[in-house]
mmCIF file of C-alpha atoms in Angstrom:
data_model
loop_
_atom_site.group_PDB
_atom_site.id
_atom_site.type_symbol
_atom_site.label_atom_id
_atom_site.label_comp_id
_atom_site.label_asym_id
_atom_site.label_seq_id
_atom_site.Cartn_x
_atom_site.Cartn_y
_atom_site.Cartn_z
ATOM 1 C CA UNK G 1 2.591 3.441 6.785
ATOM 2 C CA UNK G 2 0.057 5.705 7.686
ATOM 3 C CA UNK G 3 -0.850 7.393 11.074
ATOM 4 C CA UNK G 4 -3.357 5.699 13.138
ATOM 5 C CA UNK G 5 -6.425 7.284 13.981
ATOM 6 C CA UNK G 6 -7.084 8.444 17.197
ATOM 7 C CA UNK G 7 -10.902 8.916 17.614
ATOM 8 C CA UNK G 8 -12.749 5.992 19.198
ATOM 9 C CA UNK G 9 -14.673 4.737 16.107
ATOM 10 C CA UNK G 10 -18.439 5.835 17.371
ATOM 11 C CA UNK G 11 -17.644 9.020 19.440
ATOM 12 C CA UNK G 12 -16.964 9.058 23.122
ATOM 13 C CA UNK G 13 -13.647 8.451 25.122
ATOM 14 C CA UNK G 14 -11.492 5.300 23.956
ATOM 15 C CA UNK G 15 -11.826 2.207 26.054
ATOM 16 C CA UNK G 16 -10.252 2.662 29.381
ATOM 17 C CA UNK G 17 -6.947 0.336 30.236
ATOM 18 C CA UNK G 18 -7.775 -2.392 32.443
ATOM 19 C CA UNK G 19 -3.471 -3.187 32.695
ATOM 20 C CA UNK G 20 -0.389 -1.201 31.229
ATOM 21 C CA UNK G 21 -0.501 -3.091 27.805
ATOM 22 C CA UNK G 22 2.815 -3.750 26.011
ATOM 23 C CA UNK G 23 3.650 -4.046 21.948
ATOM 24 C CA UNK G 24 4.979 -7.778 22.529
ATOM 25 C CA UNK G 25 1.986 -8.495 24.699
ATOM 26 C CA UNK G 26 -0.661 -7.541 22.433
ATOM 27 C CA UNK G 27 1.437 -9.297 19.389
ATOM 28 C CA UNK G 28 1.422 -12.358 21.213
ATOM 29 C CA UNK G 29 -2.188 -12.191 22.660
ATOM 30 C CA UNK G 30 -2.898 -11.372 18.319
ATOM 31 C CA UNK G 31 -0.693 -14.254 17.743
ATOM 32 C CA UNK G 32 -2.917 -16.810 19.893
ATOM 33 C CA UNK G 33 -6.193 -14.992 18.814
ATOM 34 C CA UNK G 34 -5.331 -15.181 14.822
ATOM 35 C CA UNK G 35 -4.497 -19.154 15.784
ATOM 36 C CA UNK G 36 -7.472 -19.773 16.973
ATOM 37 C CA UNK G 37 -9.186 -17.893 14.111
ATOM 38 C CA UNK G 38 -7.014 -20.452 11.677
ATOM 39 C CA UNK G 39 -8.625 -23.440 13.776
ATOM 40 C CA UNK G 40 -11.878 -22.467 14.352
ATOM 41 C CA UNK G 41 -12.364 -21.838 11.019
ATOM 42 C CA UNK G 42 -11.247 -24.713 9.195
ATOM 43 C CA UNK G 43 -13.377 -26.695 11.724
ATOM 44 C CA UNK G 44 -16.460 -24.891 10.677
ATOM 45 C CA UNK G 45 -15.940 -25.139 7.398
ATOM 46 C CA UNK G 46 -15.710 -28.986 7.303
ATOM 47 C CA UNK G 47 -11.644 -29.391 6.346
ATOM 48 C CA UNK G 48 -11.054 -32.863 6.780
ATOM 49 C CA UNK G 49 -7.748 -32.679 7.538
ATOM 50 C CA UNK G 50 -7.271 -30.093 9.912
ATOM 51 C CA UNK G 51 -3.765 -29.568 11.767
ATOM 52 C CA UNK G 52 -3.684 -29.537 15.361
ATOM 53 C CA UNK G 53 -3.376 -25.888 17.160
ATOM 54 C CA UNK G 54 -0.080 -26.416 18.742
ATOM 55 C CA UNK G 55 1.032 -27.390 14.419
ATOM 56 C CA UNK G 56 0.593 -23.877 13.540
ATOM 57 C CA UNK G 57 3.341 -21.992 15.930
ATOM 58 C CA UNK G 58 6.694 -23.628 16.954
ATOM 59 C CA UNK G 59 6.932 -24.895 20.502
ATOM 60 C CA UNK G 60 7.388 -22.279 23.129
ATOM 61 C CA UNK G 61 6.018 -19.656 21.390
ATOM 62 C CA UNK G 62 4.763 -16.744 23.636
ATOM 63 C CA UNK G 63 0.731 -16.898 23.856
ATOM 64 C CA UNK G 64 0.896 -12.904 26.114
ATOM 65 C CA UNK G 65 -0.915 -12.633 29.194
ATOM 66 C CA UNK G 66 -4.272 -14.066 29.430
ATOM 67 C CA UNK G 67 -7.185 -12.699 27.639
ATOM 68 C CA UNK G 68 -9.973 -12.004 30.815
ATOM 69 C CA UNK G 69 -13.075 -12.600 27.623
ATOM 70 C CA UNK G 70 -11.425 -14.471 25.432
ATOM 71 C CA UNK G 71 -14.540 -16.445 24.343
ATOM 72 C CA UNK G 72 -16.126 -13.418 23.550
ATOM 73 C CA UNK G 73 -13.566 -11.679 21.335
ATOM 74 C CA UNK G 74 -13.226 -15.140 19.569
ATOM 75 C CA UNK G 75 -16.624 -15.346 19.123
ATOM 76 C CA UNK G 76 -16.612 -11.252 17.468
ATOM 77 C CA UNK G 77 -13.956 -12.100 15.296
ATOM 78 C CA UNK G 78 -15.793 -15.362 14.421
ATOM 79 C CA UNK G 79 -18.913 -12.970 13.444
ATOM 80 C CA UNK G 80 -17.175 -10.679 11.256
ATOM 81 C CA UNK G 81 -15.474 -13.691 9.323
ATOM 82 C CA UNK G 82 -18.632 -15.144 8.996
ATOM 83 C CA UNK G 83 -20.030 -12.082 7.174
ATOM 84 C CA UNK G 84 -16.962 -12.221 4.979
ATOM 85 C CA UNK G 85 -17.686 -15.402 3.969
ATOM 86 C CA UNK G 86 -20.956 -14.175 2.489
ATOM 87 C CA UNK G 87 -19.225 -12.259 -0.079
ATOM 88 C CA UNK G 88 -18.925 -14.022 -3.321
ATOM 89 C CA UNK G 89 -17.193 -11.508 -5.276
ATOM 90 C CA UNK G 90 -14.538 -11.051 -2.150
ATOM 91 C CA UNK G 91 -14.320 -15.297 -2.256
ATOM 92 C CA UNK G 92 -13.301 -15.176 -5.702
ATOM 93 C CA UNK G 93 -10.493 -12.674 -5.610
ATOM 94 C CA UNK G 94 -9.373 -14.271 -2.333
ATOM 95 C CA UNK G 95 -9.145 -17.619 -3.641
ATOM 96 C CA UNK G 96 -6.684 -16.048 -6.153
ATOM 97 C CA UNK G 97 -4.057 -15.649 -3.781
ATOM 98 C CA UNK G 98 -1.459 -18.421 -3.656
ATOM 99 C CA UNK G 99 0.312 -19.335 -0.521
ATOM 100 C CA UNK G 100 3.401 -19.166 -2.165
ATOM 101 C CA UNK G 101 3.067 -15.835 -3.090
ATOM 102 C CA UNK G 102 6.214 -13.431 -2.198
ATOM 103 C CA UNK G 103 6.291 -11.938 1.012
ATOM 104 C CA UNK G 104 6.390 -8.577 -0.319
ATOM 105 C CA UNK G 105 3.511 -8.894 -2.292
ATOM 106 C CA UNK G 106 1.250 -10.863 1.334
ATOM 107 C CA UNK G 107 2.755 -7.502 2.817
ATOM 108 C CA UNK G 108 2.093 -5.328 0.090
ATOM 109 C CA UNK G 109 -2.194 -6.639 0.780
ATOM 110 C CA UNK G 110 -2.070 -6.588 3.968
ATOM 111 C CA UNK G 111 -0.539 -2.790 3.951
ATOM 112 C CA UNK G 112 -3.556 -1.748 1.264
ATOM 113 C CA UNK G 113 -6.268 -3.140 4.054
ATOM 114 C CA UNK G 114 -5.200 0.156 5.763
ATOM 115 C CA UNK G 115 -3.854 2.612 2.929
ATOM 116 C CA UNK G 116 -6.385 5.054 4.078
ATOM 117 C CA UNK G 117 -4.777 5.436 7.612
ATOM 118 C CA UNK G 118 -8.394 4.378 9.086
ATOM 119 C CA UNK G 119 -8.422 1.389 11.777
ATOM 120 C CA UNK G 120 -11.066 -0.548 12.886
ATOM 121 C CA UNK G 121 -11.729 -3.682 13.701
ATOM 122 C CA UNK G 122 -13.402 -4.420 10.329
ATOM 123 C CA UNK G 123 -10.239 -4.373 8.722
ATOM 124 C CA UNK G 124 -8.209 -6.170 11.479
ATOM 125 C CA UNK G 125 -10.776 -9.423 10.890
ATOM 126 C CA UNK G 126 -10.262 -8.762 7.075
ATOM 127 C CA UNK G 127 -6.192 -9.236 7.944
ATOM 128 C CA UNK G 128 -6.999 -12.148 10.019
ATOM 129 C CA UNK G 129 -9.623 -13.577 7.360
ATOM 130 C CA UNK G 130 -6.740 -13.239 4.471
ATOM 131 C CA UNK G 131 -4.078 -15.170 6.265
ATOM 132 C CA UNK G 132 -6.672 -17.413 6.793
ATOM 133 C CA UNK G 133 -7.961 -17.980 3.540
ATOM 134 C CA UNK G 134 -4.153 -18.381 2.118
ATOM 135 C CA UNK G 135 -3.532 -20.882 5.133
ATOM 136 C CA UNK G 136 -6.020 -23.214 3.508
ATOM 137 C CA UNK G 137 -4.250 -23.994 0.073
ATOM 138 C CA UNK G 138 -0.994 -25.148 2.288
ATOM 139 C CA UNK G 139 -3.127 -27.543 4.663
ATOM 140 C CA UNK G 140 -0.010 -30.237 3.418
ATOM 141 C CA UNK G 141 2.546 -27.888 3.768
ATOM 142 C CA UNK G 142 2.866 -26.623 8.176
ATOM 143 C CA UNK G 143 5.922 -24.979 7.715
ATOM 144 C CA UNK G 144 3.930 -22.743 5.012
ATOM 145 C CA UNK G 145 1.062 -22.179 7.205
ATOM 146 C CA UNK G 146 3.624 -21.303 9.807
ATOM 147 C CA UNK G 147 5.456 -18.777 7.779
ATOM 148 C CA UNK G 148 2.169 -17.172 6.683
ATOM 149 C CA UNK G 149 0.824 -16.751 10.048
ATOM 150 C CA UNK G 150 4.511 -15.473 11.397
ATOM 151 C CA UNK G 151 3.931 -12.770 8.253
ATOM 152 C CA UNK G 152 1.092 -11.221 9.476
ATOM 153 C CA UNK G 153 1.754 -11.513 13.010
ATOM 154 C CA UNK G 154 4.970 -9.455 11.684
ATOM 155 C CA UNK G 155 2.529 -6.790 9.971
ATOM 156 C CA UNK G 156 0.499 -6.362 13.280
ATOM 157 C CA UNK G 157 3.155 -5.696 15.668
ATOM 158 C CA UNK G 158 4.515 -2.997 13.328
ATOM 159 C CA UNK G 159 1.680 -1.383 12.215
ATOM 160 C CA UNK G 160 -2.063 -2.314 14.018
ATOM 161 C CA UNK G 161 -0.599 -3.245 17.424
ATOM 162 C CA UNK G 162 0.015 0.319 18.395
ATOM 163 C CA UNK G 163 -4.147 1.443 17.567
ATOM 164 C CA UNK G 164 -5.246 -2.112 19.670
ATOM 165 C CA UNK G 165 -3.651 -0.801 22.740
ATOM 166 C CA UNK G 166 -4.651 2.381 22.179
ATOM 167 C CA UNK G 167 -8.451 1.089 21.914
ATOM 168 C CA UNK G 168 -8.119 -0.519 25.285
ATOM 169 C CA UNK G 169 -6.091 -4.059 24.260
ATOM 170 C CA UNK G 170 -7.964 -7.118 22.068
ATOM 171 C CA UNK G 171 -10.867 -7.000 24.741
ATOM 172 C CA UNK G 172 -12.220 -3.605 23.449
ATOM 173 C CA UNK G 173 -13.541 -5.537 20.405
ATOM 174 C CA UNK G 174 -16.016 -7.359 22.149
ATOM 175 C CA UNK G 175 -17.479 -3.588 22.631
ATOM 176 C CA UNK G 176 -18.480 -2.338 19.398
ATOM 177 C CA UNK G 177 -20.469 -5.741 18.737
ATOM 178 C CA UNK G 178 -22.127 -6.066 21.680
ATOM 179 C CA UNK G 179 -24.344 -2.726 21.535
ATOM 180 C CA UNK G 180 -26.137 -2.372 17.608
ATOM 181 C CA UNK G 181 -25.604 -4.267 14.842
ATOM 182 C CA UNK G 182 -25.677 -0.996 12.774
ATOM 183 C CA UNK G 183 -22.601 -0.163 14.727
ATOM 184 C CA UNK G 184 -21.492 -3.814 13.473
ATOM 185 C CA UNK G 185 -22.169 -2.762 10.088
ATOM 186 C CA UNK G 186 -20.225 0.325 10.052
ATOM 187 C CA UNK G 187 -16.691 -1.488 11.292
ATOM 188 C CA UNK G 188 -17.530 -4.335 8.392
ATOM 189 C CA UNK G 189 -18.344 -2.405 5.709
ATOM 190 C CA UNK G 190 -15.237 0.064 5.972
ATOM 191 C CA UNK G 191 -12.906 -3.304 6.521
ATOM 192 C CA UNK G 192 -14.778 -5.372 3.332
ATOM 193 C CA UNK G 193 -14.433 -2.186 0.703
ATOM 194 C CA UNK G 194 -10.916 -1.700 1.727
ATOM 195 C CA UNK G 195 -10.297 -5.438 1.462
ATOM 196 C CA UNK G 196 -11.981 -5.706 -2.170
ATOM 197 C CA UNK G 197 -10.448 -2.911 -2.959
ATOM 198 C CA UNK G 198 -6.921 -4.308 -2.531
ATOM 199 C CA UNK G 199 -7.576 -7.791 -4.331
ATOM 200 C CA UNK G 200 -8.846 -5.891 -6.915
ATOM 201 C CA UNK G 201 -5.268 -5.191 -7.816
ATOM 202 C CA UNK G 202 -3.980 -7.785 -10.677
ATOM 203 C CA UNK G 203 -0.700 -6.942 -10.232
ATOM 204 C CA UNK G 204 -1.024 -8.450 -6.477
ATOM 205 C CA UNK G 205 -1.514 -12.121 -7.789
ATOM 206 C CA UNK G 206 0.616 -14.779 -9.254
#
């Protein structure tokens, strides 16, 4: 996997640590957050069956320490999905991903989202938006969903966890789309190329 960057995105020093954040923290604070995502999102897009938040981890899973803005990185990762959506091209390559695809090949996308060694939090959504999309074709099939999510909570810990804490923890997201939205459209831009780039890839479908 490659490096991870080191230079705050748009100049300047990287987000100052509020607390000492730990790799299991910030894997299980992603965990809730990409959850949420899941939920949210089948709720705005009008599923009619969709399963209940506590259906999509097993009991007792670890949720991290709490999240001091968590409506407001919810609602910036809700922003850059929603801008993803708009993609039509991106939709249809998407939509060619089965859930029951072979966990090397969901790991062998989600590593090509960041093949370049650049982070941001573009491509983090675009990770978030994928397991997402996937989640949807196994709405009958929890222990799917589960497995899925598990996956790319997996991928995070081992190789974007390390650049979140590094950026300050999740709450430094809520920083880059609160100032410009040409800032915005920096982050997306770099995370929607890399992500069409990926699907682009026959070999990665079934």
């Amino acid at each position: 996997m490659a490096s991870i960057e080191r230079r705050p995105l748009f100049g300047g020093d990287a987000p100052r640590r509020q607390q000492r954040l730990t790799l299991e923290d910030v894997t299980n604070q992603g965990r809730y957050l990409l959850n949420n995502f899941i939920y949210e999102r089948m709720q705005s897009d009008g599923i009619e069956t969709v399963p209940g938040i506590e259906q999509l981890q097993e009991p007792g899973t670890p949720t991290g320490p709490p999240m001091e803005h968590v409506r407001e990185i919810g609602r910036a990762l809700r922003f850059i999905g929603d801008d993803l959506d708009k993609d039509q091209k991106l939709q249809e390559l998407v939509n060619r991903v089965p859930p029951e695809a072979e966990r090397q090949t969901l790991l062998t996308v989600a590593s090509n989202i960041f093949k370049d060694g650049i982070f941001n939090w573009g491509r983090v959504v675009a990770l978030f938006y994928f397991a997402y999309k996937v989640s949807l074709k196994a709405l009958d099939r929890i222990p799917l969903i589960r497995a899925i999510i598990n996956l790319i909570v997996e991928f995070m810990r081992n190789h974007v966890v390390r650049w979140i804490i590094e950026r300050g923890g999740w709450e430094a997201i809520r920083e880059y789309f609160g100032s410009s939205q040409k800032q915005f459209a920096v982050v997306f831009g770099a995370g929607a190329i890399a992500f069409a780039a990926v699907l682009l890839y026959r070999k990665y479908f079934s």
